[in-house]
Structure formats: structure tokens, C-alpha cells
XYZ file of C-alpha atoms in Angstrom:
460
model
C 86.144 96.564 90.531
C 88.260 99.656 91.172
C 86.773 102.999 92.224
C 89.348 105.833 92.388
C 87.278 108.270 94.453
C 83.903 108.582 96.162
C 82.229 111.628 97.705
C 79.483 111.794 100.330
C 77.562 114.927 101.277
C 76.449 115.120 104.902
C 73.325 117.159 105.718
C 71.508 117.942 108.932
C 67.775 117.437 109.485
C 67.040 120.704 107.647
C 69.061 119.577 104.619
C 71.827 122.090 105.293
C 75.231 120.911 104.106
C 77.484 120.263 107.103
C 80.406 118.293 105.699
C 81.692 116.124 102.901
C 83.619 112.852 103.095
C 86.084 112.134 100.304
C 87.328 108.553 99.978
C 90.385 108.033 97.777
C 91.612 104.611 96.627
C 94.837 103.750 94.860
C 95.674 100.801 92.635
C 97.654 99.190 95.479
C 94.422 98.380 97.382
C 95.004 101.156 99.925
C 92.430 103.709 100.985
C 92.200 107.010 102.835
C 89.198 109.088 103.890
C 89.177 112.854 104.338
C 86.524 114.515 106.495
C 85.856 118.039 105.212
C 83.575 120.060 107.525
C 81.585 122.928 106.045
C 82.948 125.724 108.225
C 82.164 128.685 105.972
C 79.059 129.417 103.938
C 79.631 131.223 100.682
C 77.536 131.327 97.548
C 78.553 130.912 93.955
C 77.018 130.279 90.584
C 77.973 126.850 89.272
C 79.567 126.889 85.851
C 77.516 125.479 83.023
C 78.852 122.750 80.773
C 75.935 122.815 78.403
C 76.340 124.810 75.207
C 72.652 125.814 75.063
C 72.248 126.821 78.704
C 71.439 130.570 78.642
C 69.086 130.702 81.629
C 70.444 132.102 84.909
C 71.782 129.486 87.283
C 70.731 129.392 90.962
C 73.133 130.342 93.722
C 74.563 127.409 95.674
C 76.621 126.813 98.780
C 80.319 126.231 98.193
C 82.475 123.938 100.316
C 86.190 124.597 99.937
C 89.043 122.854 101.754
C 92.814 122.655 101.443
C 94.389 119.609 103.081
C 97.620 117.656 102.967
C 98.051 114.776 100.567
C 98.637 111.788 102.834
C 98.596 108.744 100.546
C 100.557 107.581 97.526
C 98.068 107.642 94.659
C 100.047 107.761 91.425
C 103.551 106.524 90.522
C 104.037 109.802 88.648
C 103.662 111.972 91.734
C 105.223 111.881 95.190
C 103.276 111.692 98.449
C 104.093 115.319 99.205
C 101.738 118.141 98.288
C 98.210 119.352 99.001
C 94.709 118.936 97.641
C 92.263 121.786 97.144
C 88.655 120.609 96.937
C 85.844 122.933 95.936
C 82.319 121.575 95.712
C 78.874 123.024 95.200
C 76.118 121.605 97.347
C 73.616 119.548 95.338
C 70.939 120.873 97.708
C 69.899 124.325 96.436
C 67.511 125.191 99.244
C 67.858 124.200 102.929
C 64.123 123.463 103.180
C 64.120 120.884 100.390
C 63.618 117.218 101.093
C 65.527 114.552 99.133
C 62.494 113.919 96.900
C 62.186 117.629 96.143
C 65.853 117.747 95.198
C 65.288 115.009 92.618
C 62.167 116.695 91.242
C 63.701 120.176 91.056
C 66.862 118.855 89.429
C 65.198 119.074 86.018
C 65.454 122.883 86.225
C 69.225 122.639 86.704
C 70.642 119.198 85.910
C 74.115 120.154 87.118
C 73.553 118.958 90.688
C 77.118 117.720 91.186
C 80.115 120.000 90.703
C 83.434 119.006 92.320
C 86.816 120.546 91.492
C 90.065 119.059 92.804
C 93.487 120.661 92.379
C 96.697 118.847 93.283
C 99.551 121.182 94.207
C 103.193 120.302 94.728
C 105.078 120.803 97.987
C 106.177 124.190 96.617
C 102.498 125.117 96.100
C 102.572 124.887 92.305
C 99.415 123.421 90.703
C 100.178 120.062 89.071
C 96.838 118.482 88.240
C 93.247 119.680 87.938
C 90.184 117.429 87.907
C 86.560 118.433 87.455
C 83.630 116.108 88.174
C 80.179 117.336 87.232
C 76.790 115.951 86.258
C 75.335 116.504 82.796
C 71.905 114.948 83.177
C 68.962 114.670 85.491
C 69.692 112.478 88.548
C 67.766 109.244 88.898
C 65.691 108.476 91.965
C 66.103 104.712 92.665
C 62.742 104.562 94.451
C 60.914 105.673 91.304
C 62.680 103.409 88.797
C 60.725 100.584 87.215
C 62.084 97.092 86.730
C 62.902 97.725 83.061
C 64.411 101.145 83.767
C 66.679 99.643 86.394
C 67.973 96.867 84.160
C 68.281 99.246 81.241
C 70.525 101.440 83.353
C 72.596 98.429 84.427
C 73.040 97.273 80.828
C 74.292 100.706 79.798
C 76.689 101.268 82.690
C 77.820 97.871 84.031
C 81.111 97.946 82.114
C 82.310 101.358 83.374
C 83.558 100.176 86.759
C 85.273 97.102 85.338
C 87.098 99.165 82.715
C 88.431 101.773 85.139
C 91.589 99.876 86.040
C 92.504 98.957 82.413
C 92.005 102.605 81.469
C 94.336 103.727 84.251
C 96.930 101.175 83.171
C 96.683 102.329 79.557
C 97.205 105.976 80.518
C 100.096 105.038 82.830
C 101.886 103.268 79.973
C 101.444 106.334 77.768
C 102.809 108.653 80.474
C 105.785 106.384 81.148
C 106.824 105.619 77.580
C 105.550 108.526 75.494
C 105.897 111.382 77.992
C 108.855 109.851 79.876
C 107.587 111.059 83.265
C 109.524 110.379 86.449
C 108.417 107.381 88.497
C 108.019 107.588 92.255
C 108.207 104.281 94.081
C 105.365 103.284 96.360
C 106.060 104.037 100.045
C 104.455 102.089 102.861
C 101.134 103.549 104.067
C 100.899 105.945 106.976
C 98.731 105.486 110.042
C 96.008 107.648 108.480
C 95.652 105.182 105.582
C 93.602 102.010 105.473
C 96.029 99.229 104.621
C 95.575 96.876 101.722
C 93.915 93.488 102.141
C 96.157 90.870 103.680
C 96.928 87.794 101.607
C 95.986 84.340 102.865
C 99.617 83.724 103.859
C 99.893 87.040 105.704
C 96.779 86.198 107.711
C 98.477 83.013 108.937
C 101.723 84.900 109.662
C 99.745 87.486 111.641
C 98.042 84.788 113.697
C 101.390 83.110 114.368
C 102.987 86.388 115.442
C 100.038 86.949 117.766
C 100.686 83.544 119.361
C 104.373 84.416 119.613
C 103.644 87.641 121.527
C 101.284 85.829 123.871
C 103.944 83.188 124.477
C 106.855 85.492 125.318
C 104.592 87.563 127.573
C 103.038 84.543 129.283
C 103.534 84.140 133.078
C 106.477 81.661 132.890
C 108.462 84.167 130.838
C 107.532 87.416 132.570
C 110.253 87.423 135.210
C 113.746 87.269 133.699
C 116.312 85.163 135.566
C 117.974 86.670 138.640
C 115.317 89.338 138.989
C 112.704 89.779 141.696
C 110.235 92.468 140.693
C 108.609 94.052 143.704
C 104.827 93.946 144.039
C 104.759 97.738 144.094
C 106.565 98.100 140.753
C 104.377 99.586 138.010
C 102.944 97.145 135.488
C 103.072 97.664 131.756
C 100.215 97.206 129.322
C 100.971 96.325 125.716
C 98.265 97.338 123.267
C 98.895 95.402 120.062
C 96.753 96.720 117.233
C 96.703 95.133 113.799
C 94.822 97.145 111.197
C 94.464 94.862 108.192
C 91.258 94.842 106.258
C 90.942 91.050 106.221
C 91.881 90.665 109.887
C 89.496 91.798 112.582
C 90.970 94.793 114.350
C 92.076 93.648 117.777
C 93.700 95.330 120.757
C 95.453 92.972 123.151
C 96.133 94.410 126.603
C 98.841 92.275 128.224
C 99.842 93.176 131.778
C 103.394 92.354 132.716
C 106.019 93.659 135.144
C 108.684 95.855 133.550
C 111.968 94.108 132.762
C 115.252 95.318 134.273
C 117.055 98.250 132.673
C 113.875 99.562 131.107
C 115.000 102.046 128.435
C 113.864 105.367 129.870
C 115.648 108.532 130.829
C 116.633 109.167 134.424
C 114.216 112.069 134.767
C 111.145 110.267 133.429
C 109.014 107.454 134.781
C 108.275 104.316 132.755
C 105.043 104.620 130.756
C 102.084 102.568 131.903
C 100.976 101.721 128.366
C 102.975 100.754 125.302
C 101.292 100.724 121.904
C 102.340 98.737 118.862
C 100.409 99.671 115.740
C 100.834 97.635 112.550
C 100.598 99.873 109.473
C 100.554 97.252 106.723
C 100.243 93.455 106.343
C 103.696 93.530 104.732
C 105.122 93.605 108.259
C 104.044 89.999 108.853
C 105.681 88.686 105.693
C 108.935 90.565 106.352
C 109.202 88.776 109.710
C 110.290 85.693 107.767
C 113.590 87.331 106.861
C 114.873 88.291 110.319
C 116.886 86.035 112.629
C 115.595 87.820 115.750
C 112.621 89.863 116.915
C 114.958 92.670 117.944
C 116.207 93.209 114.397
C 112.684 92.967 112.956
C 111.347 95.630 115.326
C 114.372 97.851 114.854
C 114.167 97.958 111.061
C 110.351 98.198 111.035
C 110.145 100.987 113.628
C 113.305 102.898 112.728
C 114.014 102.305 109.018
C 116.685 104.211 107.153
C 113.930 105.714 105.027
C 110.675 106.950 106.499
C 108.835 105.452 103.517
C 109.758 101.949 104.735
C 108.101 102.229 108.159
C 105.908 99.165 108.726
C 104.841 99.669 112.357
C 104.345 102.678 114.579
C 104.566 103.249 118.306
C 104.388 106.261 120.602
C 107.457 104.882 122.375
C 109.372 102.832 119.835
C 112.442 102.395 122.030
C 110.272 101.250 124.917
C 108.473 98.658 122.789
C 111.768 97.360 121.383
C 113.285 97.203 124.856
C 110.403 95.345 126.496
C 109.711 92.812 123.742
C 113.406 92.182 123.115
C 114.048 91.489 126.813
C 111.207 88.998 127.011
C 112.114 87.402 123.671
C 115.665 86.809 124.938
C 114.333 85.148 128.109
C 112.144 82.742 126.115
C 114.158 79.646 125.265
C 112.281 76.646 124.016
C 113.532 73.299 122.863
C 113.043 72.813 119.157
C 110.371 70.171 118.800
C 110.673 69.456 115.116
C 108.378 66.929 113.552
C 110.419 64.725 111.267
C 107.905 64.747 108.447
C 107.938 68.533 108.417
C 111.691 68.877 108.691
C 112.170 68.572 104.928
C 109.587 71.269 104.182
C 111.173 73.497 106.809
C 114.543 72.968 105.139
C 113.115 73.937 101.743
C 111.623 77.103 103.215
C 114.920 77.946 104.903
C 116.727 77.618 101.585
C 114.112 79.744 99.796
C 114.313 82.447 102.464
C 117.973 82.929 101.584
C 117.117 83.267 97.906
C 114.398 85.875 98.320
C 115.568 89.444 98.720
C 113.759 90.803 101.753
C 114.107 94.334 100.412
C 112.098 93.559 97.303
C 109.120 95.883 97.216
C 110.604 98.366 99.646
C 111.231 102.017 98.902
C 113.044 102.682 96.659
C 112.925 99.378 94.822
C 115.469 98.907 92.024
C 113.462 95.992 90.611
C 109.938 97.409 90.555
C 109.124 99.299 88.517
C 112.005 98.409 86.211
C 112.677 102.011 85.291
C 116.447 101.569 85.132
C 116.330 98.905 82.402
C 113.601 100.691 80.440
C 115.389 104.022 80.424
C 112.623 105.814 82.334
C 113.813 108.776 84.384
C 113.493 108.446 88.152
C 113.881 111.000 90.965
C 115.833 108.534 93.121
C 119.635 108.903 93.152
C 120.800 106.648 95.989
C 119.945 103.217 94.576
C 123.567 102.310 93.896
C 124.490 103.225 97.476
C 121.730 100.968 98.788
C 122.929 98.063 96.642
C 126.516 98.468 97.871
C 125.316 98.569 101.469
C 123.353 95.359 100.932
C 126.460 93.656 99.512
C 128.415 94.495 102.660
C 125.898 92.772 104.930
C 126.873 89.446 106.400
C 125.606 86.350 104.667
C 122.300 85.325 106.217
C 121.881 81.587 106.752
C 118.085 81.638 106.670
C 117.494 81.214 110.411
C 114.273 82.819 111.579
C 112.927 83.397 115.094
C 109.292 82.900 114.084
C 110.077 79.616 112.341
C 111.911 78.410 115.454
C 108.886 79.301 117.576
C 106.598 77.356 115.239
C 108.816 74.269 115.462
C 109.087 74.476 119.250
C 105.665 75.464 120.527
C 102.910 74.958 117.961
C 100.933 71.822 117.282
C 101.516 69.645 114.247
C 98.420 71.025 112.549
C 99.537 74.623 113.147
C 103.040 73.795 111.919
C 101.606 72.324 108.738
C 99.449 75.400 108.157
C 102.369 77.769 108.746
C 104.859 75.856 106.561
C 102.426 75.718 103.650
C 101.719 79.444 103.928
C 105.439 80.175 104.099
C 106.149 78.038 101.029
C 103.322 79.704 99.087
C 104.583 83.172 99.976
C 108.206 82.417 99.041
C 107.302 80.768 95.739
C 105.054 83.712 94.884
C 107.933 86.086 95.610
C 110.199 84.159 93.267
C 107.874 83.383 90.349
C 104.988 85.913 90.388
C 106.429 88.967 92.149
C 104.445 88.214 95.311
C 101.052 87.631 93.665
C 99.753 84.507 95.417
C 96.548 84.454 93.393
C 98.502 84.345 90.143
C 100.737 81.594 91.556
C 97.722 79.435 92.416
C 96.230 80.063 88.977
C 99.464 79.014 87.272
C 99.522 75.921 89.475
C 96.039 74.976 88.291
C 97.108 75.546 84.688
C 100.111 73.243 85.116
C 97.949 70.565 86.747
C 95.416 70.890 83.935
C 98.132 70.495 81.308
C 99.401 67.333 82.984
C 95.890 65.912 83.339
C 94.982 66.628 79.722
C 98.370 65.430 78.477
C 98.176 62.283 80.571
C 94.665 61.543 79.371
C 95.684 62.052 75.767
C 98.731 59.825 76.187
C 96.675 57.127 77.866
C 94.100 57.262 75.111
C 96.697 57.232 72.340
C 99.051 54.569 73.658
C 97.348 52.864 76.557
C 94.327 51.584 74.717
C 95.048 49.132 71.903
């Protein structure tokens, strides 16, 4: 069930409006919350939407805020711009209790009145939305059993139909109005990332093990170095914010490697922070031959919209982890019965374009082939640059770590997740749920077909 926006009013003990929280969701399973404090107290008469409302309306508090748009919501609008939110407080009198608000709402049923204006980066209004109530609010504590189920029977379908309605309107805007399409950028640190897929959860766990391994005591001191006891230690805070993974911060103390990348006038920082912005980072690790290249392109992409991880000292994080990753050299302990599956995955990695789904994406949405106008003009340059890259043979540092240091059970789990992810990329545009459903359909067809054939020809 998809809910585009939710609003919460925050009151103090005297029922005085103090703030409002606006939660915005997009169709990509990402979320952002805006905290809007009530800093000024003005009064206004809420507009009436009833044709027969001639009685004077009570004066209400007005909360008004202008804040920066910080999440990609619609493919027909960029991430730049501002929101202006103006809302009347549902509480008309500071001394009212919640029960009194419900009882007094019959005098003025318009208890909710929210206006949102989206302005472009040049401060031109682009979109106006108005949410208001047209009936008396319902108090859940006073609803009978039949009233409750009557309400559910009348309104259960609204939430389930929200997404199909959005899709229907998007098709009309794209084909009938020929609006420009803006590709989805990766979320910023202020956003709540989408849910991780089952494969990405396994990749995240494996990457966690990889970090612990390269920063373990046997690998902390690079060859030919003797760090002094008085040298400052570094602490790596690794934070993964994925909604299906528990948020964890891993402090790992380790001596700084030689030639730590800092300026001559500054001292090495005591703490390095690595913040994962989206679960997509874990799946893109499959397409890099080394950790250094993965960190470089994820921290310092050519386009800001492609940033997958964030750090206060990106060069420091790259320098430290790359040094320790180069020191770690393990013998490949391949299990023969998993070698064939590893070979299949290696071949599939070469077939899957690692840039698929990145910004801007020439394959999704397929605006070029459908004749839909697009604000992007550098797609051809990106394609030519990709053609000039050296042919990648499918080698992957994380896969090598799995073969060398993980148990047979962990290898099996990782290889299956990798195969599922790659097949989903090829056949279902990355949708693992759809891939599993199609797999069940194929199995069902074979079972039914086999049973029919056995019944028709096997029994005489």
C-alpha cells in the first residue's frame, strides 16, 4: 500500500500547536521527513469548500514554512526547488482537549486545511496541492463495531488504488502532454533509503565481513612498517542505513597506514566515517575488480546524482581502506562444487551493465525510443566514454574474498544471492520478486504439463 504523504500535528500539554511533521514517500520506496516548527503565530480564516456555508468561520492558527525540496518525488520534476507549506491548526482553542476538538468539529467540519506549493529553482510556482476535510472527523474511541467495519468497507480500496492512479496519471502526462522526464538520482543523506532486497542484505553482510577481515589484527600493520605506540589510532565508523538492515555503527581501532593522505599542515583525523546512502551500493560492488575503484566511483562520481556513499573525509577513507585492502592477500580456497556456479556468475557479471539504473539512464525510462522529450543532453557522451573503457573480465574483489575466507555455507548463500541478482538484472530489470514469481510459473507449467503428459501417454 502506497501513501504519498502524511502529516502530524504536534501539540504541547495545553493543546497549543508547536510543530508539524510532514512525511513524503515516492514510488521508489524512499522516504523523507520534514520537521516544521511553529515559530510564528498568525491567525487566518480558513477558506470554505462548502457551497452552503454562509456562517462566519472561526479564526485559526496558521503554520507556514518554506523549505528546500530534498528528494526526487516525480519523474516530471527535478530534485531542485522549494516547498511552501501552509496549514491551519485543527485545534481552534488552546484550552480544548482532544475529545472537545472532536465534539466541536460539528460546528466547523473543515478541521484540516493544508496547502502545498512546489516552486522551481527560479522561484516560479509549478504545482499547487490543497488537502482539506469536508466532513465531521470520527473519534475511534466512540465508534461501534458496525460503524468501524462500515467505514472499512467504504474506504479499504483507497490506499490500494493510489499507486495505480499515480501510474495512470503518469502515462497521461508522458504520452498526452509530452512532459520532460527526469531520471531518478540516488537519495541524499537526509532521505530514508528504500528497502534492501534479499540479495542486497547478503551482499551487505559479506561486505561487513570483508571490512572486519582487512582491518583485523594480522592485516593492520603493512609490511616493512613499524608503527610507534604513540602514533594516533584511527576509528572507522561504518554506518549502513537500509530499512531492512538494522542500523549499525562499527568502531574499528587501527593504527594509521603509511603515507596517510593528509595535508602537511593538518593532523590525521581520529575518526573516519563511512555512511551508506542506498542499498544499491552493495549490489554495485559486484562490478568492481578492486575496493579502491568501488570507493572512488561511489564517493566521487562524475555526477553528484550517482553518489552512493558519503564521508566527511572521502580521501581519508579511500586511502585507509585501500592501503589495508592491498595488504590483505589470501589464497583462493575455492570449493570445487561451487567453482561452476562462480564461473557462471563471473560470466553474467560481464553481461550486466553496471551503469544500468544510474543517473542518467539511457535504458530507463525508455524516453529515447518512445520519442518523449528529456532534459538530459549528455547521454551520447556517456555512451562513448563507456565504449572506451577497457574490457572487464568479470573479476571481483568481493567474490575473491568469499572464495578465500568464508565457509562453504556462506559461499553457497553468497553465490545464490549473486546469481539471483544478476538474473533479475537481465530478465526483470532488477525486480527479484518478479523473477521468483516467473520461476514459480515456469515450474508450475512443467509440473502441470508433465502430469498431463503422464496421464495421457503413461497410463494405458
